[in-house]
mmCIF file of C-alpha atoms and ligand atoms in Angstrom:
data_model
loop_
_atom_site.group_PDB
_atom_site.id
_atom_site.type_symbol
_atom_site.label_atom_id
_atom_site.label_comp_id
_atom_site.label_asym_id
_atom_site.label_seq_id
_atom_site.Cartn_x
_atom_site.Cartn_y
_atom_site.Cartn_z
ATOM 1 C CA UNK A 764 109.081 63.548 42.514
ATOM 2 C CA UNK A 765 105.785 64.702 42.276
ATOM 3 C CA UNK A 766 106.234 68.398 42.289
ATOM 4 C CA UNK A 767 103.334 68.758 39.197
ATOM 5 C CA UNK A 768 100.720 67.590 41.743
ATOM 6 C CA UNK A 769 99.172 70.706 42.149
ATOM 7 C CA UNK A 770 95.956 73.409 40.638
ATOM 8 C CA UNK A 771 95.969 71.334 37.463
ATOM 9 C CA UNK A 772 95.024 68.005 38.703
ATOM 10 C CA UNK A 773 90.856 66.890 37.915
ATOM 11 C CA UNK A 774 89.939 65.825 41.305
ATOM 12 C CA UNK A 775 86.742 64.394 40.224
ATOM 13 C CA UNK A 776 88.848 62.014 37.610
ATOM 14 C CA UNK A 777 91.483 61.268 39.735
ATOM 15 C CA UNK A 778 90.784 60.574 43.538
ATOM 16 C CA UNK A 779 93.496 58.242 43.936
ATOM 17 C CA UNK A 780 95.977 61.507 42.873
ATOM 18 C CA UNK A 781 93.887 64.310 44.927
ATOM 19 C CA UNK A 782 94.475 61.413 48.378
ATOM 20 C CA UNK A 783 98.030 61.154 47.444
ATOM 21 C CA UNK A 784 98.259 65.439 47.084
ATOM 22 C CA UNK A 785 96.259 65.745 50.707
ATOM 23 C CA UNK A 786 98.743 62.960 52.379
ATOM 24 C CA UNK A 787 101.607 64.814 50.916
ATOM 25 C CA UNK A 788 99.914 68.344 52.192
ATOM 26 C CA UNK A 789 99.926 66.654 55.814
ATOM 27 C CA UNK A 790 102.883 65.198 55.508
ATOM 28 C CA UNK A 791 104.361 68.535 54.608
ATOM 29 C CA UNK A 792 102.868 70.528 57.517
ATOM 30 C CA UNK A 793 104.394 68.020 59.631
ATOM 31 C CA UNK A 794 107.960 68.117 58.555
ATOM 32 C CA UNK A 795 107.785 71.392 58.541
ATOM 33 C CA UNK A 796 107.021 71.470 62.755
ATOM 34 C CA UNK A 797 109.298 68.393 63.346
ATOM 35 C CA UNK A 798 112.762 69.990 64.426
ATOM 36 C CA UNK A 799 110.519 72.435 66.719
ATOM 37 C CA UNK A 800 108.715 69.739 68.227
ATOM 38 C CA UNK A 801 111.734 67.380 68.893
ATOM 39 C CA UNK A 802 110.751 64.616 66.256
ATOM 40 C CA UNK A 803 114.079 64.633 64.727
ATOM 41 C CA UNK A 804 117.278 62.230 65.876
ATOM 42 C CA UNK A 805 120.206 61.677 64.459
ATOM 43 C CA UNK A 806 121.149 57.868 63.994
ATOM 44 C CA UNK A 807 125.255 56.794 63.634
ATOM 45 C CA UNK A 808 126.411 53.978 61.340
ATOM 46 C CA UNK A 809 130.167 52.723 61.863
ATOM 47 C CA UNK A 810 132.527 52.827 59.080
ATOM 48 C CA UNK A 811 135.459 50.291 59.558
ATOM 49 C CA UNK A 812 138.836 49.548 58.585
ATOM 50 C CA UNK A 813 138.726 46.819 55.795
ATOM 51 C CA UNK A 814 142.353 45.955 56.931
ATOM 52 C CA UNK A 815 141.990 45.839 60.786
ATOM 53 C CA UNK A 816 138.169 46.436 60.878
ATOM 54 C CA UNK A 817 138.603 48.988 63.948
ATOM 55 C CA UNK A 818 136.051 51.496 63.286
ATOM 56 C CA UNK A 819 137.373 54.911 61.664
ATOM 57 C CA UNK A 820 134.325 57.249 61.499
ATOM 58 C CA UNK A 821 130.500 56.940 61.599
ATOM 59 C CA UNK A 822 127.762 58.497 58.958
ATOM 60 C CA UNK A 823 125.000 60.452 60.361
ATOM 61 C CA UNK A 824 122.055 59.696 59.410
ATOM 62 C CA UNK A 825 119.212 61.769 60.264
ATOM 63 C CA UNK A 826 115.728 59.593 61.481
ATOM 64 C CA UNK A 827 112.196 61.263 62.180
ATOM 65 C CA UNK A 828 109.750 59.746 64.651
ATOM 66 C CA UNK A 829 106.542 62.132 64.086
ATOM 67 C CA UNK A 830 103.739 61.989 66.445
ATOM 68 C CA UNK A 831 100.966 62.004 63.936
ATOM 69 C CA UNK A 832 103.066 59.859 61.305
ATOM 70 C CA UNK A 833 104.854 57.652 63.241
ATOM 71 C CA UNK A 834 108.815 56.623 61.917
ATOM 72 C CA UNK A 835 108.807 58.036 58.617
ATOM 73 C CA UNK A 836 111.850 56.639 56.222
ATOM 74 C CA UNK A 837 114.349 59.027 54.980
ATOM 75 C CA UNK A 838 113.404 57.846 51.515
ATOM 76 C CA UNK A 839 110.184 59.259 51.974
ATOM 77 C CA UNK A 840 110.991 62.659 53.569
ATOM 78 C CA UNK A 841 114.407 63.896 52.312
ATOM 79 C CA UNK A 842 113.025 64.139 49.066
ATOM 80 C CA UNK A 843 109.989 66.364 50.644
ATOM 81 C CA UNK A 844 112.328 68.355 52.390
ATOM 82 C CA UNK A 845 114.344 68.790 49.155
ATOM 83 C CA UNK A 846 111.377 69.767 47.292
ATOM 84 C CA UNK A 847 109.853 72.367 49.922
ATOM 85 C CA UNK A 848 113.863 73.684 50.677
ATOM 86 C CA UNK A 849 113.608 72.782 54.552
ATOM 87 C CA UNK A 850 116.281 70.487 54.141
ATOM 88 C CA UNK A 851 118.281 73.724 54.619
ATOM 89 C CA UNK A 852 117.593 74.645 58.126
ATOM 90 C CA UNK A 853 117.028 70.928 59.182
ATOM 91 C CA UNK A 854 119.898 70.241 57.590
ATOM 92 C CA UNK A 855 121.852 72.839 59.424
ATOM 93 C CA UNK A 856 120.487 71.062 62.669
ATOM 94 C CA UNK A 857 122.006 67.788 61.257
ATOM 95 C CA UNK A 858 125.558 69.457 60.892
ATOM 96 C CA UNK A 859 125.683 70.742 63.935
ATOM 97 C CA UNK A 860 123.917 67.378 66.010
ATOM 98 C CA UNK A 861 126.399 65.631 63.904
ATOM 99 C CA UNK A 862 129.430 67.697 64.973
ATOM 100 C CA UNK A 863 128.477 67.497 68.403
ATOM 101 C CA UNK A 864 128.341 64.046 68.991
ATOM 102 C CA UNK A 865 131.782 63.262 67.271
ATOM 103 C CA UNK A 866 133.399 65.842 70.127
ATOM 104 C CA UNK A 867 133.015 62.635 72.076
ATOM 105 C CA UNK A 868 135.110 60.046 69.751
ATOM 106 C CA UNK A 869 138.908 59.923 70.103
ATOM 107 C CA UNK A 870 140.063 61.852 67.325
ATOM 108 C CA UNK A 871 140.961 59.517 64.867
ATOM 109 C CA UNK A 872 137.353 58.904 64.188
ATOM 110 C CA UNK A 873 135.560 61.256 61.454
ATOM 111 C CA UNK A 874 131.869 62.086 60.890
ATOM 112 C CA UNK A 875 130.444 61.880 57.350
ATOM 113 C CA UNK A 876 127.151 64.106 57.448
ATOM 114 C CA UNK A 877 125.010 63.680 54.154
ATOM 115 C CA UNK A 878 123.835 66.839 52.330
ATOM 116 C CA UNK A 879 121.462 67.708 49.578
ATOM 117 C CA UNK A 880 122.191 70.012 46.352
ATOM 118 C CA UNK A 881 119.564 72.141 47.746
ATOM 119 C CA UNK A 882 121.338 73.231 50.623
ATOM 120 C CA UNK A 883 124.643 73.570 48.189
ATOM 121 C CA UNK A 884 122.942 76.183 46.584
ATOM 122 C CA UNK A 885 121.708 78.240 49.198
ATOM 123 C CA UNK A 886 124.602 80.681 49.347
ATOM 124 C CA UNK A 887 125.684 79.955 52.772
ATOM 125 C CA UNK A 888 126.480 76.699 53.153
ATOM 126 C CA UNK A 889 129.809 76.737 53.851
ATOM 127 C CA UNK A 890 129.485 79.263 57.035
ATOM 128 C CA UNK A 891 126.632 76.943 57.868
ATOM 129 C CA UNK A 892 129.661 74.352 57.876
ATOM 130 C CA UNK A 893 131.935 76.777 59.739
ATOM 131 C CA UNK A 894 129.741 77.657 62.177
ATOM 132 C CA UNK A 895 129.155 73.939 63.138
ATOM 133 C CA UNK A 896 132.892 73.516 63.564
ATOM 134 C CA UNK A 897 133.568 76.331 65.688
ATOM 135 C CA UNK A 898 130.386 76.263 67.913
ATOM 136 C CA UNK A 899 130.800 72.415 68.654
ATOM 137 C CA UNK A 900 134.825 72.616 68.521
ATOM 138 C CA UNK A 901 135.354 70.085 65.933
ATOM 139 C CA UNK A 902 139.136 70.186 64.012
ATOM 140 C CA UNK A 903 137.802 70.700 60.378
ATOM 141 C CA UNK A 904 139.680 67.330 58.944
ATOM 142 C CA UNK A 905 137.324 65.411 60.887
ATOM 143 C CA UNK A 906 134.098 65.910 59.194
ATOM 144 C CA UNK A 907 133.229 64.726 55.751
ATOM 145 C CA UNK A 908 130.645 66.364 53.270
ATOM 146 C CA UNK A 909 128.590 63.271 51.322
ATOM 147 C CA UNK A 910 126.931 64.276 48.234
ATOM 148 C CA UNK A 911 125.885 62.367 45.281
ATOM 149 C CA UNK A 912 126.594 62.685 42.110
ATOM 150 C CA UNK A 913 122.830 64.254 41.424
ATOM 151 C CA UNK A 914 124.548 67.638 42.525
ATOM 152 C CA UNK A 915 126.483 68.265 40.127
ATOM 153 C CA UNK A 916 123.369 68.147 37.497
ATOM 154 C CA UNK A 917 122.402 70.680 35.799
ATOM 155 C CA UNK A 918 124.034 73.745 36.685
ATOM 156 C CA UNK A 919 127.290 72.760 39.147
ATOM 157 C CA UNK A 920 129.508 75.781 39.855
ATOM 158 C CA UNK A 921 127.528 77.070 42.663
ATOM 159 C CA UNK A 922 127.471 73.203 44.108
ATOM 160 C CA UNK A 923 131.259 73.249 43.041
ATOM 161 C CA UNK A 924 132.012 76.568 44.638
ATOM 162 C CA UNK A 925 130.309 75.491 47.967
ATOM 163 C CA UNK A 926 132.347 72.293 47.991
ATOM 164 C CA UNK A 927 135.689 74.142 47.697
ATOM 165 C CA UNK A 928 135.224 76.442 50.187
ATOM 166 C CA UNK A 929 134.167 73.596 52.730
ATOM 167 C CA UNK A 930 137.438 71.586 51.061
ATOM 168 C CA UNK A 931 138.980 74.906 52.121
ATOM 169 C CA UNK A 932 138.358 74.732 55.233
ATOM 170 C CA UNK A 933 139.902 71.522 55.705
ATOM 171 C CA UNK A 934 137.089 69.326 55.478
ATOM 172 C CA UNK A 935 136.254 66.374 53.082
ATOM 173 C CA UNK A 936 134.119 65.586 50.360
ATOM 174 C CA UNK A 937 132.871 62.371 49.669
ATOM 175 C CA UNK A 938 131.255 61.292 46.477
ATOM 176 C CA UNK A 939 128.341 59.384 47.891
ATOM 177 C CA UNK A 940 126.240 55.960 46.068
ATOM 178 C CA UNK A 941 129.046 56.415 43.506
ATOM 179 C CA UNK A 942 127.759 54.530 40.197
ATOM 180 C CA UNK A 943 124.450 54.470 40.225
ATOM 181 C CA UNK A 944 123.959 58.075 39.070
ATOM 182 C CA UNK A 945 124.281 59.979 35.787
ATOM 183 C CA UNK A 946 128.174 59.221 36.446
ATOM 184 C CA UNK A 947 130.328 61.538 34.631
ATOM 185 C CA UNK A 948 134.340 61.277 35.177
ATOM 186 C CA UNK A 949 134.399 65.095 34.329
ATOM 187 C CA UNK A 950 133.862 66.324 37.766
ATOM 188 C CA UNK A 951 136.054 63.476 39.328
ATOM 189 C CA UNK A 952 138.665 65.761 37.332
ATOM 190 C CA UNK A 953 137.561 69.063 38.551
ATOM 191 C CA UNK A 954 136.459 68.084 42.439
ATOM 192 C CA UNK A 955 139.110 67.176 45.048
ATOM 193 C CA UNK A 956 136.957 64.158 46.609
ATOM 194 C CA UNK A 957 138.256 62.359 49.751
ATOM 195 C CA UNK A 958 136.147 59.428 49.231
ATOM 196 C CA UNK A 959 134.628 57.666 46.696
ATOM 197 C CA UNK A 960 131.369 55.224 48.345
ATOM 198 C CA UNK A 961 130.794 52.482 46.103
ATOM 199 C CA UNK A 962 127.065 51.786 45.999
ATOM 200 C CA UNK A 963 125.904 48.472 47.510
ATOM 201 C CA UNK A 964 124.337 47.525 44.767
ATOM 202 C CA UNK A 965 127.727 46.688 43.018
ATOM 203 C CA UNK A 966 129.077 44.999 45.996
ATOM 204 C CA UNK A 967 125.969 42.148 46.156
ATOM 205 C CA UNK A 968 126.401 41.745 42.465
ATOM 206 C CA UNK A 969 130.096 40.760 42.746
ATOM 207 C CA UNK A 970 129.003 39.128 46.104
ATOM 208 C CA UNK A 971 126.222 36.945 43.648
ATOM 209 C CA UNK A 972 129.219 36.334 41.296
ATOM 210 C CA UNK A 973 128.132 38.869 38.495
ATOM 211 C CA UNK A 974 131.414 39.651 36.908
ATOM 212 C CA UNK A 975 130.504 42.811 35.833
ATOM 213 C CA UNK A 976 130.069 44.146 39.227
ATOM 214 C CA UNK A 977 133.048 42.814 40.343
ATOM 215 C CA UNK A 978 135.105 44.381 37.489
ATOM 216 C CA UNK A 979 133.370 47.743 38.161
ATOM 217 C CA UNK A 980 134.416 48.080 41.537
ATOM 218 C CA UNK A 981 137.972 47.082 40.573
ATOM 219 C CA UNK A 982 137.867 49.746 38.061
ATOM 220 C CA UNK A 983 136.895 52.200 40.659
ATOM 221 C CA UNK A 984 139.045 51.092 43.431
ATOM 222 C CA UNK A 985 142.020 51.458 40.884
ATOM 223 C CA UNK A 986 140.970 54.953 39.653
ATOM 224 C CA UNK A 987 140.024 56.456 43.089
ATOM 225 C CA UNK A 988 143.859 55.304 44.250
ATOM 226 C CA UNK A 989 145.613 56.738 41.278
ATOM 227 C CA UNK A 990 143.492 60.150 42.127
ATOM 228 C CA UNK A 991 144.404 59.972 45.741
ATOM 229 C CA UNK A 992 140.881 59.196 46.819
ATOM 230 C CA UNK A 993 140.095 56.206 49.828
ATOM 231 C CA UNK A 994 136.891 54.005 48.850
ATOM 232 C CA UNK A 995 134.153 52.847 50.733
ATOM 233 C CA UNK A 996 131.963 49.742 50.225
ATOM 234 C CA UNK A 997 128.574 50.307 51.216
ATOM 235 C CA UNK A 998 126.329 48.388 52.284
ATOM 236 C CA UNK A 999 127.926 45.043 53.327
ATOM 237 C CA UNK A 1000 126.141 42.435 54.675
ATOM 238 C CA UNK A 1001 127.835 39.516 54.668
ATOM 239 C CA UNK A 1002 130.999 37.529 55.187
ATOM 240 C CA UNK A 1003 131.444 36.418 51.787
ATOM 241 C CA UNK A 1004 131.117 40.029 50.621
ATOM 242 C CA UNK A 1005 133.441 41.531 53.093
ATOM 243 C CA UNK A 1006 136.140 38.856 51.355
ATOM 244 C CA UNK A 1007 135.152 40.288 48.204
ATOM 245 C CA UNK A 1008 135.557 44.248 49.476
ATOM 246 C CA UNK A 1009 138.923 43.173 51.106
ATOM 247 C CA UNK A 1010 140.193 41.034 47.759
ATOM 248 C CA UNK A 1011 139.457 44.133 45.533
ATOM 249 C CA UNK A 1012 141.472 46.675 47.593
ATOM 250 C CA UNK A 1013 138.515 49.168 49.164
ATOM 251 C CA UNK A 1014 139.659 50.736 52.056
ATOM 252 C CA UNK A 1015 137.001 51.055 54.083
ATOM 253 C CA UNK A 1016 133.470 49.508 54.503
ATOM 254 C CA UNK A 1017 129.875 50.258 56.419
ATOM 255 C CA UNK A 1018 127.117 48.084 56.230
ATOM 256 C CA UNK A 1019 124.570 46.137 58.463
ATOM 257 C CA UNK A 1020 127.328 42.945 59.423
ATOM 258 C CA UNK A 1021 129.497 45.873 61.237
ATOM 259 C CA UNK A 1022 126.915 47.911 62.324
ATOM 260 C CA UNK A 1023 123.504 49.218 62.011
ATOM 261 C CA UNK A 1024 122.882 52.857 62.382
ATOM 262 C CA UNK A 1025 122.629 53.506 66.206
ATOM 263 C CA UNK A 1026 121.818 56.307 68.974
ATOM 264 C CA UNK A 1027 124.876 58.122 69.748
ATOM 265 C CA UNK A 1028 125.141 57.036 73.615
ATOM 266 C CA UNK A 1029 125.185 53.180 71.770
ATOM 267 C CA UNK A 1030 128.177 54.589 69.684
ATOM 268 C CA UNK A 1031 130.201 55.625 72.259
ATOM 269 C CA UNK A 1032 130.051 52.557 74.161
ATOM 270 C CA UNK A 1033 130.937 50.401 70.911
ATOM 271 C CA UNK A 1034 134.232 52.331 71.167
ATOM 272 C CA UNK A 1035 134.415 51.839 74.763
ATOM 273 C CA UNK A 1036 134.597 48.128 73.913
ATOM 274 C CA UNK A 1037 136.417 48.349 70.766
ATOM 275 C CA UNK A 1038 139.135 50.705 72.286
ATOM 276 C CA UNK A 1039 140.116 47.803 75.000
ATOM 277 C CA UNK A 1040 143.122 45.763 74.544
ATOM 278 C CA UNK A 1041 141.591 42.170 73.217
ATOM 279 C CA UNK A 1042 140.401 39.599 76.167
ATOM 280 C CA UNK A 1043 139.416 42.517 78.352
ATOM 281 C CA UNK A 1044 135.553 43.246 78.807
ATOM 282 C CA UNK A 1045 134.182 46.849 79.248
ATOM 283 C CA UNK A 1046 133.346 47.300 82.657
HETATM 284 P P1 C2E B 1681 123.058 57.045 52.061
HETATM 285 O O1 C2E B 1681 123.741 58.307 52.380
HETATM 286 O O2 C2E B 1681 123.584 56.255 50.919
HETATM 287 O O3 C2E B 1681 123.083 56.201 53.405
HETATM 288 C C1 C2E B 1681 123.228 54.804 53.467
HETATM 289 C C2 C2E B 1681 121.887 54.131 53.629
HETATM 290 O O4 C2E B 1681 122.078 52.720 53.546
HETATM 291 C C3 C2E B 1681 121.240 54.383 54.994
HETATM 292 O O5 C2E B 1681 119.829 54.370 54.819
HETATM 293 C C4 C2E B 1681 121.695 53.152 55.780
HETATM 294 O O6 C2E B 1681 120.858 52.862 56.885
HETATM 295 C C5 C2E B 1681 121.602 52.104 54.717
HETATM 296 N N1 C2E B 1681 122.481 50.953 54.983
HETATM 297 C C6 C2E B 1681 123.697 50.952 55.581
HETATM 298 N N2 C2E B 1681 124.230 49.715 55.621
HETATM 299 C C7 C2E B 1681 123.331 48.896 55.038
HETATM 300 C C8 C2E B 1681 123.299 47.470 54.786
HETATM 301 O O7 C2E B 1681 124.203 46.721 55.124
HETATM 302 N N3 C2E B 1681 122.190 47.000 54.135
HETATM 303 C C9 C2E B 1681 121.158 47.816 53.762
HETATM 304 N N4 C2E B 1681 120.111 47.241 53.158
HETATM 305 N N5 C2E B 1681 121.160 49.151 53.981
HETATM 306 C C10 C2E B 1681 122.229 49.682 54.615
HETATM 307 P P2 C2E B 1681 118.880 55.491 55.446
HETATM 308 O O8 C2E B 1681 119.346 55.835 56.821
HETATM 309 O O9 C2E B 1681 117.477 55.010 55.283
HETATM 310 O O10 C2E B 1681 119.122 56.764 54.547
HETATM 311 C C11 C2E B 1681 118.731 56.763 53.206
HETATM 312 C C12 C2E B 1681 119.280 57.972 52.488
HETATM 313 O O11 C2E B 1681 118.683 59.164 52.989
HETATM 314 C C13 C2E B 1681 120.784 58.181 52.651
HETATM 315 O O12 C2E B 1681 121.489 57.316 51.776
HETATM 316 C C14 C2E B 1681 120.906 59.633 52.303
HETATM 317 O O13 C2E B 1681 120.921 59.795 50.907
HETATM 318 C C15 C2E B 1681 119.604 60.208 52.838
HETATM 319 N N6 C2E B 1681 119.859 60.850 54.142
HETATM 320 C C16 C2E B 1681 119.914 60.298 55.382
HETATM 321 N N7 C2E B 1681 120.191 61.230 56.321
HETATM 322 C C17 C2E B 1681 120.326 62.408 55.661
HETATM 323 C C18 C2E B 1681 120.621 63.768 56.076
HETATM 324 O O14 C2E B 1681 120.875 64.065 57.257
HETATM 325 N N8 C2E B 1681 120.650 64.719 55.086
HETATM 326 C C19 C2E B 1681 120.420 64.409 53.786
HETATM 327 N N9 C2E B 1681 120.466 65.414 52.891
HETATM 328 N N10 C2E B 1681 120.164 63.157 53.361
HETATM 329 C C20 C2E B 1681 120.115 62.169 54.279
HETATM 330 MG MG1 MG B 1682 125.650 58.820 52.620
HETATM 331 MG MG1 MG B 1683 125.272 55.858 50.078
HETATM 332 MG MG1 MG B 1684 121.813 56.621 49.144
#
């Protein structure tokens, strides 16, 4: 992040830093106008069965289309919003979006809405997450909390405390790109996750045959079971690592081969389809 760009930098030395500051400055003033101005969508990814592959729930996943910057990727502006804390009312506007649109899913089907540490430490979080439930009439068991592991950095209780309270009210947590951060079984021990995600990365590498991948993921798969936690695969692609997911026990998988993140009208006619008895078409 490049939170140091700022009164220090020598403009005259560094142009190439002072264009990337003034692009960031716009960018900024932008974002901040977005949910106001209607730039923001949310975008729904299925999550399957591995078993039966019927989908199970969807993750939000929250897309920007900005009039002066065009589509702007999440990698670029969740970290912005992080850094300038409006990922706490936008992300309020996700929660509730999110909550919305799963009111019109049969029930089995859960909602997995991403959040940021940022937002776990602003105090209110969890009547942010009760006030999403009650106002859209969503049962609490159907929505699912994703953070990654980066929250529980540096100081966790308050991110710990927040989580409870939102476990409290019946909702899940799910231990998001699991792997691939400053992993630490300590708060595996202390937080009541519903969900590991195994990171995608490790599913291409056992996928490409790289053993350790493959043994990592077993080793995970094997854990999160003895804790009474389901797994998801991220990120599959393919057919032959779908066999792979399936062979190692995960429970559940999202990725591109199932289903790209979609608009929410496209989402409820997948289940439409999907929700017909075999060699029927949706009318
Ligand atoms: P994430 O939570 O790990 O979400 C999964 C990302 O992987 C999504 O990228 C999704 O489009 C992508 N993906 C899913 N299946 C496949 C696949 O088969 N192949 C490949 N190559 N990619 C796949 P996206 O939508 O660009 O989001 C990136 C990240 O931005 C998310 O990672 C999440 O950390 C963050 N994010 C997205 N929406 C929100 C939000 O509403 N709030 C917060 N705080 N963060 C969000
Ligand atoms: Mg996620
Ligand atoms: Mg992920
Ligand atoms: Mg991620």
């Amino acid at each position: 992040r490049s939170k140091d760009v700022g009164g220090n930098v020598h403009c005259t030395y560094e142009p190439v830093l002072h264009a990337h500051a003034d692009e960031r400055r716009k960018l900024e003033a932008a974002l901040r106008r977005a949910l106001g101005r209607g730039e923001m969508r949310m975008a729904y990814q299925p999550v399957v069965d591995a078993g039966t592959e019927g989908v199970v729930g969807f993750e939000a996943l929250l897309r920007w289309d900005s009039a002066d910057h065009g589509s702007v990727s999440p990698a670029k502006f969740i970290p912005l919003a992080e850094d300038t804390r409006l990922i706490v009312p936008i992300g309020e506007w996700v929660l509730r979006e999110a909550c919305r649109e799963a009111t019109n899913w049969p029930a089995h089907v859960r909602i997995a809405v991403n959040v940021s540490g940022e937002q776990l430490h602003d105090g209110n979080f969890a009547s942010t997450v009760a006030n999403a439930l009650t106002s859209t009439g969503l049962p609490p068991h159907r929505l699912e909390i994703e953070v990654t592991e980066s929250v529980f950095l540096r100081d966790d209780a308050p991110a710990r405390a927040a989580l409870d309270q939102v476990i409290a009210l019946g909702c899940g947590v799910a231990l998001d790109d699991f792997g691939t951060g400053y992993s630490s079984l300590g708060y595996l021990r202390r937080m009541r996750f519903s969900t590991i995600k195994i990171d995608r990365s490790f599913v291409q590498g056992a996928a490409a045959g790289n053993r350790e991948s493959l043994a990592i993921i077993r080793a995970i798969v094997a854990m999160a079971d003895s804790l009474g936690m389901s797994t998801t695969a991220e990120g599959a692609e393919t057919e032959k690592e779908v066999e792979i997911i399936r062979q190692l026990g995960c429970r559940k998988i999202q990725g591109y081969l199932f289903g790209r993140p979609m608009t929410g009208r496209d989402a409820q006619v997948l289940f439409r389809e999907r929700a017909l008895p075999s060699g029927q078409s949706a009318a």
